[in-house]
Amino acid sequence: MESSSHEHIISYAKLFGVLCSLLSFTAITIGVSRMDLGALNIWVAILIAACKASFILLFFMHLHYETRLLKITFVGTIGCLAILIGFVFWDISFR
Amino acid sequence: MNSRTPDKAGVKLGMWLFLYTEIMLFGGLFILYAVYYSKYTGVFIEAGKSLDITIGALNTVILLVSSFTVASAITAVQKKAQRSAITLVGISMVFGVLFLVNKYFEWGHKFEAGIYPGSPDLSDAEAGKSLFFGLYYLITGLHGIHIIIGLILLSISLYFITTKRIHATRFAVLENSGLYWHLVDLIWVFIFPLFYLIL
């Protein structure tokens, strides 16, 4: 059986470090949103949100330490979501 | 493996499979938002300005900190520090309640200003505005329900820690409640910029 995160202990210090990065990302996203970058604003906001989401998933949710099976199923889900987004926008942009 | 041994990997995979359905649920709603944003960009940006960034940012910090305390509670249980685990889960729940209190005031102000689903003000406004606030109430409302469910799960975990049914070798309930709580945080990470920060 593959080793699971059940045995992996993440130190308080590391978790606190992740929290600090998440708070800094929040400050950055607020700061950037007050600048006028035109159409780029929304993309920067989504990019920063994706970075924050990755930190939460990898460390708070232990995904970094999980089995390959869990990682593959997670990436598969995001892949399905990406296909859904792709086809919806493909549809609406040619109406 | 005898029948009394819990299947840890299976328990966790089951939880993640459920979380995937949640990702698709909110993902679908965000697509709805994105489609209408591309159609009514100007109106969405105007409507987004009426949301209070301070409350939004405060709620972001609240959820991030509570996620940190839940993750730390799991570390505490693994290190056999039951008392710290109880404190940490307790703090997380207090933060969860604070989030809902903020949300209550935020929604209350909007209701007072005549902005709520089906209100005369919104019906008379341009099409994009009612769509923006319709999606705002739908997504933040559904998210709020998730917070309430998360609080119930955390309180069950808290009860199990105090009664020592959650301990260093068996903490799947806390772990899965934690995963749910983090997912709620994860969704808020996208709600915050899309509704509060668009300019």
XYZ file of C-alpha atoms in Angstrom:
294
model
C 0.000 0.000 0.000
C 1.234 3.476 -0.769
C 2.103 5.699 2.152
C -0.620 8.181 2.964
C -0.586 11.655 4.485
C -2.203 10.041 7.497
C 1.303 9.431 8.778
C 2.666 12.769 7.604
C 2.776 15.562 10.168
C 3.078 19.129 8.883
C 4.770 21.377 11.446
C 2.986 24.405 12.913
C 5.786 26.612 11.575
C 5.219 25.416 8.024
C 1.446 25.901 8.296
C 2.027 29.397 9.675
C 4.346 30.140 6.771
C 1.596 29.090 4.363
C -0.877 31.353 6.194
C 1.531 34.303 5.885
C 1.932 33.734 2.134
C -1.852 33.505 1.747
C -2.316 36.790 3.622
C 0.364 38.467 1.490
C -1.341 37.218 -1.678
C -4.592 38.736 -0.374
C -2.868 42.089 0.163
C -1.323 41.903 -3.322
C -4.616 41.069 -5.015
C -6.344 44.020 -3.300
C -3.450 46.313 -4.250
C -3.405 45.220 -7.872
C -7.183 45.518 -8.164
C -6.924 49.253 -7.333
C -4.629 49.798 -10.332
C -6.228 50.205 -13.731
C -4.770 47.505 -15.965
C -7.784 47.367 -18.244
C -8.836 43.876 -19.281
C -5.762 42.479 -17.531
C -7.209 43.161 -14.052
C -9.519 40.169 -14.050
C -6.773 37.825 -15.291
C -4.324 38.974 -12.626
C -7.050 38.501 -9.973
C -7.767 34.961 -11.197
C -4.057 34.130 -11.384
C -3.465 35.253 -7.777
C -6.609 33.376 -6.638
C -5.252 30.248 -8.354
C -1.924 30.649 -6.505
C -3.779 30.990 -3.185
C -5.924 27.959 -4.023
C -2.785 25.929 -4.787
C -1.267 26.783 -1.405
C -4.475 25.775 0.402
C -4.748 22.528 -1.575
C -1.095 21.503 -1.325
C -0.475 22.253 2.351
C -3.687 22.874 4.324
C -5.408 20.026 2.494
C -2.211 17.899 2.450
C -2.531 17.220 -1.287
C 1.250 17.546 -1.647
C 1.709 14.517 0.609
C -1.138 12.402 -0.785
C -1.036 9.253 -2.876
C -0.657 9.435 -6.638
C -4.257 8.231 -7.014
C -5.642 11.284 -5.207
C -3.431 13.661 -7.159
C -4.503 12.169 -10.489
C -8.208 12.284 -9.618
C -7.846 15.917 -8.521
C -6.078 16.966 -11.713
C -8.721 15.005 -13.650
C -11.493 17.011 -11.981
C -9.821 20.312 -12.809
C -9.343 18.994 -16.347
C -13.091 18.294 -16.633
C -13.852 21.776 -15.337
C -11.435 23.248 -17.888
C -13.178 21.340 -20.709
C -16.542 22.620 -19.479
C -15.252 26.215 -19.372
C -13.597 25.832 -22.772
C -16.690 24.516 -24.547
C -19.049 27.043 -22.919
C -16.888 29.940 -24.093
C -16.384 28.353 -27.490
C -20.165 28.236 -27.782
C -20.949 31.762 -26.605
C -18.181 33.424 -28.592
C -19.653 32.174 -31.899
C -23.262 33.155 -31.300
C -7.016 -6.410 7.688
C -9.833 -7.294 10.043
C -13.210 -5.627 9.911
C -12.422 -3.330 12.857
C -9.486 -1.667 11.106
C -10.661 1.536 9.407
C -9.803 1.893 5.731
C -8.044 5.257 6.013
C -7.220 5.628 2.321
C -10.781 4.729 1.320
C -12.330 7.156 3.800
C -10.209 9.970 2.450
C -10.756 9.108 -1.222
C -14.503 9.110 -0.588
C -14.283 12.605 0.898
C -12.228 13.889 -2.019
C -14.712 12.421 -4.528
C -17.424 14.396 -2.761
C -15.252 17.535 -2.854
C -14.874 17.080 -6.644
C -18.649 17.315 -7.015
C -18.539 20.514 -4.956
C -15.817 21.914 -7.219
C -18.001 21.203 -10.254
C -21.040 22.763 -8.530
C -19.294 26.048 -7.773
C -17.316 25.805 -11.008
C -20.606 25.801 -12.914
C -21.763 28.902 -11.054
C -18.473 30.681 -11.757
C -18.893 29.866 -15.459
C -22.340 31.465 -15.296
C -20.699 34.516 -13.723
C -17.960 34.580 -16.360
C -20.415 34.371 -19.258
C -22.519 37.263 -17.952
C -19.383 39.210 -17.042
C -18.237 39.002 -20.655
C -21.692 40.116 -21.813
C -22.280 42.941 -19.299
C -18.709 43.853 -18.300
C -19.395 47.540 -17.650
C -22.498 46.954 -15.523
C -20.776 44.195 -13.504
C -17.843 46.503 -12.740
C -20.204 49.297 -11.627
C -22.225 46.891 -9.450
C -19.060 45.362 -7.970
C -17.985 48.791 -6.732
C -21.021 48.908 -4.434
C -19.730 45.919 -2.445
C -17.677 46.743 0.637
C -14.039 45.717 0.063
C -13.245 46.078 3.775
C -15.837 43.493 4.810
C -14.807 41.254 1.914
C -11.122 41.484 2.863
C -11.944 40.938 6.536
C -13.915 37.802 5.689
C -11.024 36.586 3.523
C -8.601 36.974 6.434
C -11.091 35.296 8.806
C -11.433 32.247 6.561
C -7.700 31.982 5.859
C -6.868 32.104 9.568
C -9.585 29.573 10.403
C -8.222 27.262 7.698
C -4.807 27.590 9.315
C -6.187 26.733 12.767
C -8.053 23.677 11.415
C -4.894 22.439 9.664
C -2.957 23.043 12.902
C -5.594 21.107 14.884
C -4.800 18.034 12.763
C -1.087 18.501 13.484
C -1.953 18.833 17.191
C -3.985 15.606 17.188
C -1.155 13.806 15.406
C 1.260 15.076 18.080
C -1.133 13.847 20.808
C -1.761 17.430 21.990
C -5.501 17.019 22.574
C -5.918 20.296 24.485
C -4.306 22.367 21.732
C -6.464 20.549 19.195
C -9.618 21.448 21.135
C -8.536 25.109 21.370
C -7.646 25.255 17.670
C -10.930 23.733 16.481
C -12.759 26.065 18.898
C -10.980 29.116 17.431
C -11.848 27.966 13.907
C -15.509 27.741 14.835
C -15.477 31.212 16.401
C -13.999 32.555 13.152
C -16.654 30.708 11.160
C -19.395 32.352 13.213
C -17.684 35.767 12.807
C -17.750 35.251 9.045
C -21.500 34.662 9.158
C -22.046 37.715 11.387
C -20.186 39.865 8.836
C -22.229 38.338 6.050
C -25.434 39.093 7.978
C -24.566 42.789 8.258
C -23.372 42.920 4.669
C -26.576 41.402 3.304
C -28.612 43.530 5.731
C -27.159 46.764 4.320
C -27.872 45.620 0.779
C -31.461 44.729 1.692
C -31.910 48.169 3.268
C -30.615 49.764 0.080
C -33.352 47.890 -1.801
C -30.975 45.414 -3.411
C -32.297 41.896 -2.997
C -33.561 39.249 -5.439
C -36.823 40.400 -6.986
C -36.697 43.883 -5.414
C -38.419 46.712 -7.333
C -35.096 48.622 -7.570
C -33.347 45.706 -9.236
C -36.268 44.900 -11.536
C -36.207 48.456 -12.873
C -32.405 48.576 -13.201
C -30.554 47.542 -16.351
C -30.385 43.797 -17.054
C -26.772 43.259 -15.991
C -27.270 44.690 -12.518
C -29.954 42.225 -11.474
C -27.823 39.419 -12.906
C -24.794 40.543 -10.889
C -26.709 40.712 -7.623
C -28.673 37.554 -8.431
C -25.383 35.693 -8.808
C -23.999 37.478 -5.738
C -26.843 36.248 -3.538
C -26.867 32.773 -5.098
C -23.122 32.159 -4.795
C -22.497 33.828 -1.419
C -25.722 32.272 -0.085
C -24.725 28.771 -1.170
C -21.274 29.454 0.254
C -22.880 30.587 3.532
C -24.822 27.298 3.727
C -21.491 25.512 3.291
C -20.051 27.509 6.194
C -22.969 26.405 8.390
C -22.470 22.740 7.374
C -18.727 23.135 8.002
C -19.443 24.508 11.483
C -21.661 21.492 12.234
C -18.904 19.112 11.055
C -16.315 20.958 13.147
C -18.527 20.797 16.235
C -18.915 17.032 15.757
C -15.117 16.766 15.489
C -14.732 18.894 18.603
C -17.085 16.594 20.505
C -15.145 13.526 19.324
C -11.812 15.062 20.381
C -13.120 15.850 23.877
C -14.550 12.329 24.219
C -11.225 10.926 22.899
C -12.875 9.201 19.947
C -10.527 11.244 17.765
C -6.897 10.575 18.684
C -3.411 10.326 17.177
C -4.071 7.044 15.350
C -7.654 7.699 14.314
C -8.753 11.163 13.213
C -10.534 10.673 9.895
C -13.579 12.661 11.061
C -11.447 15.694 11.915
C -9.408 15.296 8.744
C -12.488 15.129 6.497
C -14.240 17.988 8.320
C -11.025 19.944 7.838
C -10.987 19.140 4.105
C -14.560 20.419 3.834
C -13.645 23.599 5.727
C -10.650 24.214 3.454
C -12.855 23.740 0.384
C -15.203 26.430 1.701
C -12.149 28.672 2.105
C -10.979 27.750 -1.395
C -14.301 28.818 -2.918
C -14.177 32.134 -1.055
C -10.709 32.755 -2.505
C -12.419 32.977 -5.915
C -15.595 34.734 -4.769
C -13.631 37.606 -3.208
C -11.833 38.910 -6.327
C -14.703 38.155 -8.711
C -17.342 40.064 -6.758
C -15.492 42.560 -4.562
C -12.374 43.472 -6.485
C -13.470 43.845 -10.090
C -12.643 47.287 -11.381
